[in-house]
Amino acid sequence: MRVPLVDLRAAHTEIADEVELGFKRVLATSSFIGGEEVSAFEREYAACCALPHCVGVANGTDALELALRAVGVRAGAEVILPANTFVATAEAVARIGATPVLVDCDPRTHLLDVEAALAAVTNNTAAIVPVHLYGQLAPVERLASAGVPVVEDAAQCQGATRYGRTAGSWGLAATSFYPGKNLGAYGDAGAVVTTDPTIAGKVRAMANHGSVAKYRHEVIGWNSRLDALQAVVLRTKLTRLARWNLARRAAAARYHAILEPVDVVRPIVLDGNEHVWHLYVIRIPGDGTPHRRDRVLARLAAAGITAGVHYPVPVHRVPAFTHLGYPAGALPHAEAAASEVLSLPLYPHITPRQQEFVVDTLAAALAQT
Ligand SMILES: Cc1ncc(COP(=O)(O)O)c(C=O)c1O
């Protein structure tokens, strides 16, 4: 039996006819950039987040950069973010010419350590970026006391809530619709969602050559627009997001139950969170190096199971960011997580049989390593 990390083909099979009809609509109008499909998606995604504004952009990294620029982050400023994240979070900060200030993660949830983030605030801090990793929100409400803008990285949490609120409802959030996300396009796509019409206007102008109306360029912008074909896919999938997230939740509960007797650390859900299980991340107890985890990964792969590692290197140890000067050991929880985390296959269409096969194979691999 083969079990992929994510099965995009199964999702496509479910929606293929609807997507084709939508593509035909776009082809009939030749409205490839912007137009009614994009506007409709923006309205529908804003409604899904219970927020007044959504601006579709080209990808999640641009969404983060645009959101940071919109709240006034400029070259030379500091932006606080977790070391345990995808490198794009830091990239968006660095592309502005601002300095990423990396903080450790909570060792149980792997989310931003809020106390460490608050302690890192200086007079030069322009924003904090909590990352809602693996499908659950970080305790974003506790960052308000910092008195600086909070830009949520919501790439991995479409449909998740914290105390009933979605990412973006504390101010603004940037999201990615990379194909493997809970709401994924058929290419690159992203969005900024916000409560603030001024922020939404700034993002929209910057993402469209700095123009507020045709040929009126008020600021130097760039081209980061969502295209209509991606909007068709996203609209089609959005009608299924709640159901697919429920299926993910059921699959996560199944893993939780059948992993009980297995010697791994299972993920936990923070109080107040509705988790949408973008990833099911366990920890393989090791010796401080990734060797045991990597041997388990190899044994799973040999049995036809693709597991993942999110993420194998914390941002401060990634070559592109070593110039920031954090030594090994500086952020110990993020470094320990990088050696031990392993993401099991999880997607809405995974079957109980596939999950049992994954856990049986995992248990056998652990016994042999
Ligand atoms: C946490 C996080 N932030 C940012 C991004 C960047 O999104 P994109 O790949 O759409 O630029 C991703 C997605 O890959 C992500 O997982």
mmCIF file of C-alpha atoms and ligand atoms in Angstrom:
data_model
loop_
_atom_site.group_PDB
_atom_site.id
_atom_site.type_symbol
_atom_site.label_atom_id
_atom_site.label_comp_id
_atom_site.label_asym_id
_atom_site.label_seq_id
_atom_site.Cartn_x
_atom_site.Cartn_y
_atom_site.Cartn_z
ATOM 1 C CA MET A 1 0.000 0.000 0.000
ATOM 2 C CA ARG A 2 1.308 3.474 -0.867
ATOM 3 C CA VAL A 3 0.475 6.399 1.407
ATOM 4 C CA PRO A 4 1.524 9.865 0.228
ATOM 5 C CA LEU A 5 2.058 12.747 2.643
ATOM 6 C CA VAL A 6 -0.766 14.611 0.883
ATOM 7 C CA ASP A 7 -3.097 13.220 -1.789
ATOM 8 C CA LEU A 8 -3.984 16.115 -4.085
ATOM 9 C CA ARG A 9 -5.238 13.760 -6.777
ATOM 10 C CA ALA A 10 -8.052 12.452 -4.556
ATOM 11 C CA ALA A 11 -9.154 16.034 -3.864
ATOM 12 C CA HIS A 12 -9.061 16.868 -7.572
ATOM 13 C CA THR A 13 -11.134 13.821 -8.506
ATOM 14 C CA GLU A 14 -13.886 15.121 -6.222
ATOM 15 C CA ILE A 15 -13.978 18.589 -7.808
ATOM 16 C CA ALA A 16 -12.761 18.014 -11.384
ATOM 17 C CA ASP A 17 -16.100 18.667 -13.142
ATOM 18 C CA GLU A 18 -16.755 21.875 -11.219
ATOM 19 C CA VAL A 19 -13.245 23.178 -11.855
ATOM 20 C CA GLU A 20 -13.606 22.486 -15.563
ATOM 21 C CA LEU A 21 -16.878 24.411 -15.699
ATOM 22 C CA GLY A 22 -15.211 27.315 -13.890
ATOM 23 C CA PHE A 23 -12.239 27.293 -16.274
ATOM 24 C CA LYS A 24 -14.726 27.426 -19.173
ATOM 25 C CA ARG A 25 -16.353 30.504 -17.598
ATOM 26 C CA VAL A 26 -12.965 32.233 -17.455
ATOM 27 C CA LEU A 27 -12.052 31.205 -21.011
ATOM 28 C CA ALA A 28 -15.390 32.557 -22.240
ATOM 29 C CA THR A 29 -14.697 36.011 -20.778
ATOM 30 C CA SER A 30 -10.881 36.058 -21.249
ATOM 31 C CA SER A 31 -10.713 37.804 -17.871
ATOM 32 C CA PHE A 32 -7.492 36.104 -16.783
ATOM 33 C CA ILE A 33 -6.211 38.617 -14.251
ATOM 34 C CA GLY A 34 -8.630 39.994 -11.664
ATOM 35 C CA GLY A 35 -12.233 40.096 -12.803
ATOM 36 C CA GLU A 36 -15.365 38.564 -11.320
ATOM 37 C CA GLU A 37 -13.854 35.182 -10.286
ATOM 38 C CA VAL A 38 -11.159 36.892 -8.207
ATOM 39 C CA SER A 39 -13.590 39.398 -6.651
ATOM 40 C CA ALA A 40 -16.053 36.616 -5.856
ATOM 41 C CA PHE A 41 -13.325 34.518 -4.228
ATOM 42 C CA GLU A 42 -12.175 37.501 -2.162
ATOM 43 C CA ARG A 43 -15.746 38.069 -0.922
ATOM 44 C CA GLU A 44 -16.277 34.368 -0.198
ATOM 45 C CA TYR A 45 -12.958 33.890 1.611
ATOM 46 C CA ALA A 46 -13.523 37.055 3.682
ATOM 47 C CA ALA A 47 -16.957 35.669 4.644
ATOM 48 C CA CYS A 48 -15.391 32.317 5.549
ATOM 49 C CA CYS A 49 -12.990 34.162 7.881
ATOM 50 C CA ALA A 50 -15.834 36.398 9.163
ATOM 51 C CA LEU A 51 -13.692 39.385 8.169
ATOM 52 C CA PRO A 52 -14.600 42.407 6.054
ATOM 53 C CA HIS A 53 -11.570 42.410 3.708
ATOM 54 C CA CYS A 54 -9.605 39.888 1.673
ATOM 55 C CA VAL A 55 -7.066 40.803 -1.007
ATOM 56 C CA GLY A 56 -5.922 37.961 -3.235
ATOM 57 C CA VAL A 57 -2.213 38.019 -4.149
ATOM 58 C CA ALA A 58 0.277 35.841 -6.000
ATOM 59 C CA ASN A 59 1.578 33.697 -3.084
ATOM 60 C CA GLY A 60 1.886 33.534 0.676
ATOM 61 C CA THR A 61 5.357 35.040 0.905
ATOM 62 C CA ASP A 62 4.218 38.136 -0.996
ATOM 63 C CA ALA A 63 1.128 38.268 1.229
ATOM 64 C CA LEU A 64 3.375 38.421 4.309
ATOM 65 C CA GLU A 65 5.687 41.023 2.801
ATOM 66 C CA LEU A 66 2.776 43.185 1.642
ATOM 67 C CA ALA A 67 1.072 42.919 5.037
ATOM 68 C CA LEU A 68 4.290 43.880 6.833
ATOM 69 C CA ARG A 69 4.850 46.843 4.511
ATOM 70 C CA ALA A 70 1.213 47.907 4.943
ATOM 71 C CA VAL A 71 1.655 48.207 8.734
ATOM 72 C CA GLY A 72 4.771 50.320 8.194
ATOM 73 C CA VAL A 73 7.669 47.865 8.476
ATOM 74 C CA ARG A 74 10.665 49.469 6.759
ATOM 75 C CA ALA A 75 14.341 48.667 6.148
ATOM 76 C CA GLY A 76 16.353 48.682 9.368
ATOM 77 C CA ALA A 77 13.423 47.812 11.647
ATOM 78 C CA GLU A 78 13.183 44.589 13.675
ATOM 79 C CA VAL A 79 10.438 42.003 13.231
ATOM 80 C CA ILE A 80 9.988 39.222 15.790
ATOM 81 C CA LEU A 81 9.106 35.732 14.535
ATOM 82 C CA PRO A 82 9.581 32.108 15.599
ATOM 83 C CA ALA A 83 12.654 30.140 14.523
ATOM 84 C CA ASN A 84 10.438 27.090 14.039
ATOM 85 C CA THR A 85 8.672 28.028 10.832
ATOM 86 C CA PHE A 86 8.989 27.714 7.072
ATOM 87 C CA VAL A 87 11.810 29.940 5.857
ATOM 88 C CA ALA A 88 9.350 32.175 3.932
ATOM 89 C CA THR A 89 8.271 33.914 7.154
ATOM 90 C CA ALA A 90 11.812 35.220 7.642
ATOM 91 C CA GLU A 91 12.281 35.798 3.915
ATOM 92 C CA ALA A 92 9.360 38.241 3.796
ATOM 93 C CA VAL A 93 10.978 40.279 6.589
ATOM 94 C CA ALA A 94 14.449 40.173 5.039
ATOM 95 C CA ARG A 95 13.152 41.192 1.590
ATOM 96 C CA ILE A 96 12.005 44.499 3.108
ATOM 97 C CA GLY A 97 15.499 45.044 4.502
ATOM 98 C CA ALA A 98 14.214 44.580 8.061
ATOM 99 C CA THR A 99 15.947 42.283 10.549
ATOM 100 C CA PRO A 100 14.281 39.009 11.591
ATOM 101 C CA VAL A 101 14.524 38.635 15.372
ATOM 102 C CA LEU A 102 14.086 34.927 16.012
ATOM 103 C CA VAL A 103 12.595 33.492 19.178
ATOM 104 C CA ASP A 104 12.150 29.975 20.481
ATOM 105 C CA CYS A 105 9.028 27.826 20.369
ATOM 106 C CA ASP A 106 6.875 26.244 23.049
ATOM 107 C CA PRO A 107 8.287 22.688 23.295
ATOM 108 C CA ARG A 108 4.827 21.103 23.533
ATOM 109 C CA THR A 109 2.918 22.895 20.772
ATOM 110 C CA HIS A 110 5.916 24.005 18.657
ATOM 111 C CA LEU A 111 4.180 27.391 18.314
ATOM 112 C CA LEU A 112 5.812 30.751 19.031
ATOM 113 C CA ASP A 113 6.860 31.151 22.684
ATOM 114 C CA VAL A 114 4.825 34.263 23.465
ATOM 115 C CA GLU A 115 6.831 35.205 26.574
ATOM 116 C CA ALA A 116 10.065 35.051 24.559
ATOM 117 C CA ALA A 117 8.478 37.197 21.839
ATOM 118 C CA LEU A 118 7.345 39.827 24.348
ATOM 119 C CA ALA A 119 10.791 39.829 25.966
ATOM 120 C CA ALA A 120 12.410 40.473 22.567
ATOM 121 C CA VAL A 121 10.468 43.704 21.921
ATOM 122 C CA THR A 122 12.690 46.811 21.644
ATOM 123 C CA ASN A 123 12.135 50.429 20.568
ATOM 124 C CA ASN A 124 13.037 49.286 17.063
ATOM 125 C CA THR A 125 10.422 46.482 16.867
ATOM 126 C CA ALA A 126 8.044 47.203 13.989
ATOM 127 C CA ALA A 127 5.925 44.024 14.120
ATOM 128 C CA ILE A 128 5.531 40.535 15.573
ATOM 129 C CA VAL A 129 4.662 37.598 13.295
ATOM 130 C CA PRO A 130 3.117 34.645 15.146
ATOM 131 C CA VAL A 131 2.955 31.592 12.871
ATOM 132 C CA HIS A 132 -0.159 29.432 13.181
ATOM 133 C CA LEU A 133 1.783 26.261 12.575
ATOM 134 C CA TYR A 134 0.436 22.830 11.616
ATOM 135 C CA GLY A 135 -3.220 23.976 11.660
ATOM 136 C CA GLN A 136 -3.730 25.659 15.026
ATOM 137 C CA LEU A 137 -3.516 29.282 16.062
ATOM 138 C CA ALA A 138 -0.731 30.558 18.286
ATOM 139 C CA PRO A 139 -1.960 32.503 21.359
ATOM 140 C CA VAL A 140 -2.044 35.693 19.337
ATOM 141 C CA GLU A 141 -4.222 37.591 21.837
ATOM 142 C CA ARG A 142 -1.337 37.597 24.333
ATOM 143 C CA LEU A 143 0.811 39.643 21.949
ATOM 144 C CA ALA A 144 -1.438 42.724 22.171
ATOM 145 C CA SER A 145 0.439 43.991 25.239
ATOM 146 C CA ALA A 146 3.578 44.496 23.087
ATOM 147 C CA GLY A 147 1.948 47.573 21.547
ATOM 148 C CA VAL A 148 3.255 46.832 18.033
ATOM 149 C CA PRO A 149 1.400 45.551 14.949
ATOM 150 C CA VAL A 150 0.820 41.798 14.878
ATOM 151 C CA VAL A 151 0.876 40.242 11.399
ATOM 152 C CA GLU A 152 -0.294 36.636 11.600
ATOM 153 C CA ASP A 153 1.264 34.038 9.326
ATOM 154 C CA ALA A 154 -1.875 32.032 8.573
ATOM 155 C CA ALA A 155 -0.466 29.894 5.758
ATOM 156 C CA GLN A 156 -1.270 26.626 7.547
ATOM 157 C CA CYS A 157 -4.577 27.301 9.266
ATOM 158 C CA GLN A 158 -7.439 27.935 6.805
ATOM 159 C CA GLY A 159 -10.642 27.320 8.747
ATOM 160 C CA ALA A 160 -9.008 27.196 12.193
ATOM 161 C CA THR A 161 -10.272 29.327 15.063
ATOM 162 C CA ARG A 162 -9.120 30.443 18.488
ATOM 163 C CA TYR A 163 -11.895 31.182 20.980
ATOM 164 C CA GLY A 164 -14.177 31.261 17.925
ATOM 165 C CA ARG A 165 -12.046 33.838 16.058
ATOM 166 C CA THR A 166 -10.171 33.272 12.805
ATOM 167 C CA ALA A 167 -6.669 34.433 11.924
ATOM 168 C CA GLY A 168 -6.837 38.076 10.878
ATOM 169 C CA SER A 169 -9.558 39.027 13.327
ATOM 170 C CA TRP A 170 -6.941 40.551 15.657
ATOM 171 C CA GLY A 171 -5.888 42.913 12.838
ATOM 172 C CA LEU A 172 -4.416 41.214 9.815
ATOM 173 C CA ALA A 173 -3.144 37.890 8.562
ATOM 174 C CA ALA A 174 -1.321 36.652 5.491
ATOM 175 C CA THR A 175 -2.126 33.272 4.053
ATOM 176 C CA SER A 176 -0.784 30.922 1.395
ATOM 177 C CA PHE A 177 -2.856 28.811 -0.973
ATOM 178 C CA TYR A 178 0.118 26.686 -2.037
ATOM 179 C CA PRO A 179 -1.389 23.443 -3.474
ATOM 180 C CA GLY A 180 -0.802 21.314 -0.361
ATOM 181 C CA LYS A 181 -2.455 23.749 2.050
ATOM 182 C CA ASN A 182 -5.900 23.026 3.553
ATOM 183 C CA LEU A 183 -7.211 25.428 0.909
ATOM 184 C CA GLY A 184 -4.818 24.985 -1.989
ATOM 185 C CA ALA A 185 -4.732 26.375 -5.526
ATOM 186 C CA TYR A 186 -3.372 24.639 -8.638
ATOM 187 C CA GLY A 187 -0.257 26.779 -8.557
ATOM 188 C CA ASP A 188 0.844 29.661 -6.357
ATOM 189 C CA ALA A 189 -1.666 31.942 -4.673
ATOM 190 C CA GLY A 190 -2.099 33.802 -1.393
ATOM 191 C CA ALA A 191 -4.146 36.474 0.353
ATOM 192 C CA VAL A 192 -4.154 39.117 3.046
ATOM 193 C CA VAL A 193 -7.251 39.226 5.259
ATOM 194 C CA THR A 194 -7.887 42.123 7.597
ATOM 195 C CA THR A 195 -10.373 44.067 9.670
ATOM 196 C CA ASP A 196 -8.881 47.351 8.406
ATOM 197 C CA PRO A 197 -9.996 48.932 5.100
ATOM 198 C CA THR A 198 -6.891 51.163 4.934
ATOM 199 C CA ILE A 199 -4.561 48.157 5.219
ATOM 200 C CA ALA A 200 -6.591 46.298 2.578
ATOM 201 C CA GLY A 201 -6.346 49.297 0.234
ATOM 202 C CA LYS A 202 -2.582 49.580 0.705
ATOM 203 C CA VAL A 203 -2.044 45.879 0.033
ATOM 204 C CA ARG A 204 -4.261 45.984 -3.045
ATOM 205 C CA ALA A 205 -2.398 48.980 -4.471
ATOM 206 C CA MET A 206 1.093 47.608 -3.738
ATOM 207 C CA ALA A 207 0.207 44.240 -5.277
ATOM 208 C CA ASN A 208 -0.921 45.947 -8.478
ATOM 209 C CA HIS A 209 2.039 48.185 -9.424
ATOM 210 C CA GLY A 210 1.214 50.698 -6.713
ATOM 211 C CA SER A 211 -1.910 51.793 -8.542
ATOM 212 C CA VAL A 212 -5.078 52.977 -6.841
ATOM 213 C CA ALA A 213 -6.833 53.373 -10.214
ATOM 214 C CA LYS A 214 -5.744 52.600 -13.773
ATOM 215 C CA TYR A 215 -2.445 54.430 -14.480
ATOM 216 C CA ARG A 216 -2.537 56.252 -11.115
ATOM 217 C CA HIS A 217 0.567 54.918 -9.376
ATOM 218 C CA GLU A 218 0.840 56.464 -5.924
ATOM 219 C CA VAL A 219 3.594 54.217 -4.574
ATOM 220 C CA ILE A 220 6.199 51.946 -6.120
ATOM 221 C CA GLY A 221 4.567 48.543 -6.049
ATOM 222 C CA TRP A 222 5.030 45.290 -7.836
ATOM 223 C CA ASN A 223 3.009 42.644 -9.577
ATOM 224 C CA SER A 224 1.552 40.168 -7.117
ATOM 225 C CA ARG A 225 -1.977 39.520 -8.347
ATOM 226 C CA LEU A 226 -4.158 36.468 -7.941
ATOM 227 C CA ASP A 227 -5.200 35.104 -11.309
ATOM 228 C CA ALA A 228 -8.693 34.060 -12.283
ATOM 229 C CA LEU A 229 -7.966 30.368 -12.941
ATOM 230 C CA GLN A 230 -6.566 29.990 -9.417
ATOM 231 C CA ALA A 231 -9.625 31.814 -8.067
ATOM 232 C CA VAL A 232 -11.852 29.221 -9.772
ATOM 233 C CA VAL A 233 -10.015 26.380 -8.017
ATOM 234 C CA LEU A 234 -10.070 28.189 -4.687
ATOM 235 C CA ARG A 235 -13.800 28.984 -4.945
ATOM 236 C CA THR A 236 -14.547 25.349 -5.748
ATOM 237 C CA LYS A 237 -12.471 24.053 -2.841
ATOM 238 C CA LEU A 238 -13.750 26.692 -0.439
ATOM 239 C CA THR A 239 -17.250 25.177 -0.568
ATOM 240 C CA ARG A 240 -15.683 21.960 0.773
ATOM 241 C CA LEU A 241 -13.195 23.421 3.232
ATOM 242 C CA ALA A 242 -15.356 22.901 6.343
ATOM 243 C CA ARG A 243 -16.127 19.288 5.382
ATOM 244 C CA TRP A 244 -12.513 18.542 4.470
ATOM 245 C CA ASN A 245 -11.318 20.071 7.746
ATOM 246 C CA LEU A 246 -13.790 17.835 9.612
ATOM 247 C CA ALA A 247 -12.362 14.822 7.791
ATOM 248 C CA ARG A 248 -8.855 15.928 8.804
ATOM 249 C CA ARG A 249 -10.029 16.267 12.415
ATOM 250 C CA ALA A 250 -11.477 12.746 12.344
ATOM 251 C CA ALA A 251 -8.238 11.389 10.871
ATOM 252 C CA ALA A 252 -6.196 13.192 13.546
ATOM 253 C CA ALA A 253 -8.416 11.707 16.265
ATOM 254 C CA ARG A 254 -7.885 8.265 14.733
ATOM 255 C CA TYR A 255 -4.094 8.712 14.775
ATOM 256 C CA HIS A 256 -4.307 9.931 18.370
ATOM 257 C CA ALA A 257 -6.135 6.767 19.410
ATOM 258 C CA ILE A 258 -4.059 4.216 17.527
ATOM 259 C CA LEU A 259 -0.743 5.874 18.450
ATOM 260 C CA GLU A 260 -1.504 5.516 22.172
ATOM 261 C CA PRO A 261 0.670 2.436 22.732
ATOM 262 C CA VAL A 262 3.458 3.678 20.416
ATOM 263 C CA ASP A 263 6.520 5.387 21.894
ATOM 264 C CA VAL A 264 6.128 8.783 20.207
ATOM 265 C CA VAL A 265 4.986 12.178 21.455
ATOM 266 C CA ARG A 266 1.569 12.991 20.007
ATOM 267 C CA PRO A 267 0.559 16.566 19.111
ATOM 268 C CA ILE A 268 -1.531 18.576 21.550
ATOM 269 C CA VAL A 269 -4.241 21.147 20.930
ATOM 270 C CA LEU A 270 -4.019 24.424 22.782
ATOM 271 C CA ASP A 271 -7.047 25.342 24.941
ATOM 272 C CA GLY A 272 -9.520 27.460 22.975
ATOM 273 C CA ASN A 273 -8.341 26.195 19.586
ATOM 274 C CA GLU A 274 -10.251 24.497 16.773
ATOM 275 C CA HIS A 275 -7.334 22.749 15.059
ATOM 276 C CA VAL A 276 -7.625 22.037 11.318
ATOM 277 C CA TRP A 277 -4.735 19.554 11.155
ATOM 278 C CA HIS A 278 -2.801 20.875 8.204
ATOM 279 C CA LEU A 279 -0.082 18.550 9.490
ATOM 280 C CA TYR A 280 -0.041 15.770 12.073
ATOM 281 C CA VAL A 281 3.349 16.261 13.705
ATOM 282 C CA ILE A 282 4.679 13.707 16.184
ATOM 283 C CA ARG A 283 8.072 13.603 17.897
ATOM 284 C CA ILE A 284 10.385 10.618 17.760
ATOM 285 C CA PRO A 285 12.423 10.586 20.979
ATOM 286 C CA GLY A 286 16.099 10.624 19.973
ATOM 287 C CA ASP A 287 19.588 11.382 21.248
ATOM 288 C CA GLY A 288 19.691 15.094 20.364
ATOM 289 C CA THR A 289 20.552 14.356 16.722
ATOM 290 C CA PRO A 290 18.123 13.680 13.856
ATOM 291 C CA HIS A 291 19.620 10.217 13.209
ATOM 292 C CA ARG A 292 16.871 8.112 14.762
ATOM 293 C CA ARG A 293 14.076 10.207 13.225
ATOM 294 C CA ASP A 294 15.769 10.007 9.830
ATOM 295 C CA ARG A 295 16.141 6.221 10.082
ATOM 296 C CA VAL A 296 12.412 5.961 10.871
ATOM 297 C CA LEU A 297 11.642 8.183 7.871
ATOM 298 C CA ALA A 298 13.736 5.935 5.634
ATOM 299 C CA ARG A 299 11.949 2.792 6.859
ATOM 300 C CA LEU A 300 8.554 4.397 6.251
ATOM 301 C CA ALA A 301 9.673 5.415 2.757
ATOM 302 C CA ALA A 302 10.847 1.865 2.034
ATOM 303 C CA ALA A 303 7.344 0.633 2.933
ATOM 304 C CA GLY A 304 5.714 3.134 0.540
ATOM 305 C CA ILE A 305 4.808 5.790 3.127
ATOM 306 C CA THR A 306 5.864 9.384 2.566
ATOM 307 C CA ALA A 307 6.275 11.209 5.862
ATOM 308 C CA GLY A 308 7.618 14.761 6.173
ATOM 309 C CA VAL A 309 9.701 16.955 8.443
ATOM 310 C CA HIS A 310 8.379 20.411 9.292
ATOM 311 C CA TYR A 311 11.049 21.683 9.681
ATOM 312 C CA PRO A 312 14.455 19.982 9.608
ATOM 313 C CA VAL A 313 16.465 23.184 10.252
ATOM 314 C CA PRO A 314 15.274 26.131 12.363
ATOM 315 C CA VAL A 315 15.539 29.468 10.571
ATOM 316 C CA HIS A 316 18.625 30.666 12.499
ATOM 317 C CA ARG A 317 20.583 27.575 11.302
ATOM 318 C CA VAL A 318 19.481 27.855 7.650
ATOM 319 C CA PRO A 319 22.534 28.970 5.602
ATOM 320 C CA ALA A 320 20.666 31.986 4.174
ATOM 321 C CA PHE A 321 20.118 33.299 7.714
ATOM 322 C CA THR A 322 23.291 32.334 9.584
ATOM 323 C CA HIS A 323 24.497 35.947 9.054
ATOM 324 C CA LEU A 324 22.001 36.897 11.774
ATOM 325 C CA GLY A 325 24.598 35.447 14.146
ATOM 326 C CA TYR A 326 22.626 33.038 16.353
ATOM 327 C CA PRO A 327 24.975 30.275 17.556
ATOM 328 C CA ALA A 328 23.986 26.604 17.790
ATOM 329 C CA GLY A 329 22.071 26.140 21.036
ATOM 330 C CA ALA A 330 20.675 29.705 21.021
ATOM 331 C CA LEU A 331 17.072 28.517 20.558
ATOM 332 C CA PRO A 332 17.137 25.072 22.146
ATOM 333 C CA HIS A 333 13.468 24.077 21.828
ATOM 334 C CA ALA A 334 13.365 24.883 18.112
ATOM 335 C CA GLU A 335 16.629 22.995 17.600
ATOM 336 C CA ALA A 336 15.425 19.932 19.533
ATOM 337 C CA ALA A 337 12.150 19.938 17.578
ATOM 338 C CA ALA A 338 14.058 20.052 14.282
ATOM 339 C CA SER A 339 15.812 16.780 15.238
ATOM 340 C CA GLU A 340 12.678 14.948 16.374
ATOM 341 C CA VAL A 341 9.580 16.091 14.486
ATOM 342 C CA LEU A 342 7.982 13.884 11.873
ATOM 343 C CA SER A 343 4.759 14.630 9.966
ATOM 344 C CA LEU A 344 2.569 11.609 9.277
ATOM 345 C CA PRO A 345 0.462 11.460 6.089
ATOM 346 C CA LEU A 346 -2.769 13.373 6.645
ATOM 347 C CA TYR A 347 -5.357 14.623 4.173
ATOM 348 C CA PRO A 348 -9.153 14.606 3.981
ATOM 349 C CA HIS A 349 -9.339 11.449 1.869
ATOM 350 C CA ILE A 350 -6.962 9.269 3.918
ATOM 351 C CA THR A 351 -8.617 5.978 4.898
ATOM 352 C CA PRO A 352 -8.585 4.221 8.297
ATOM 353 C CA ARG A 353 -6.758 1.315 6.632
ATOM 354 C CA GLN A 354 -4.020 3.640 5.371
ATOM 355 C CA GLN A 355 -3.668 5.167 8.834
ATOM 356 C CA GLU A 356 -3.432 1.740 10.486
ATOM 357 C CA PHE A 357 -0.771 0.740 7.967
ATOM 358 C CA VAL A 358 1.187 3.942 8.752
ATOM 359 C CA VAL A 359 1.060 3.332 12.501
ATOM 360 C CA ASP A 360 1.913 -0.381 12.241
ATOM 361 C CA THR A 361 4.881 0.439 10.004
ATOM 362 C CA LEU A 362 5.954 3.237 12.331
ATOM 363 C CA ALA A 363 5.820 0.952 15.382
ATOM 364 C CA ALA A 364 7.915 -1.669 13.564
ATOM 365 C CA ALA A 365 10.419 0.994 12.453
ATOM 366 C CA LEU A 366 10.762 2.303 16.012
ATOM 367 C CA ALA A 367 11.387 -1.207 17.319
ATOM 368 C CA GLN A 368 14.230 -1.606 14.786
ATOM 369 C CA THR A 369 15.974 1.750 15.401
HETATM 370 C C1 LIG B 1 4.221 28.983 7.583
HETATM 371 C C2 LIG B 1 4.346 29.427 6.155
HETATM 372 N N1 LIG B 1 4.607 30.716 5.886
HETATM 373 C C3 LIG B 1 4.723 31.155 4.619
HETATM 374 C C4 LIG B 1 4.579 30.307 3.544
HETATM 375 C C5 LIG B 1 4.816 30.838 2.170
HETATM 376 O O1 LIG B 1 3.789 30.661 1.269
HETATM 377 P P1 LIG B 1 4.055 30.541 -0.310
HETATM 378 O O2 LIG B 1 4.781 29.255 -0.542
HETATM 379 O O3 LIG B 1 2.681 30.577 -0.889
HETATM 380 O O4 LIG B 1 4.854 31.734 -0.711
HETATM 381 C C6 LIG B 1 4.262 28.959 3.775
HETATM 382 C C7 LIG B 1 3.987 28.024 2.666
HETATM 383 O O5 LIG B 1 4.655 27.339 2.080
HETATM 384 C C8 LIG B 1 4.168 28.494 5.106
HETATM 385 O O6 LIG B 1 3.913 27.215 5.391
#
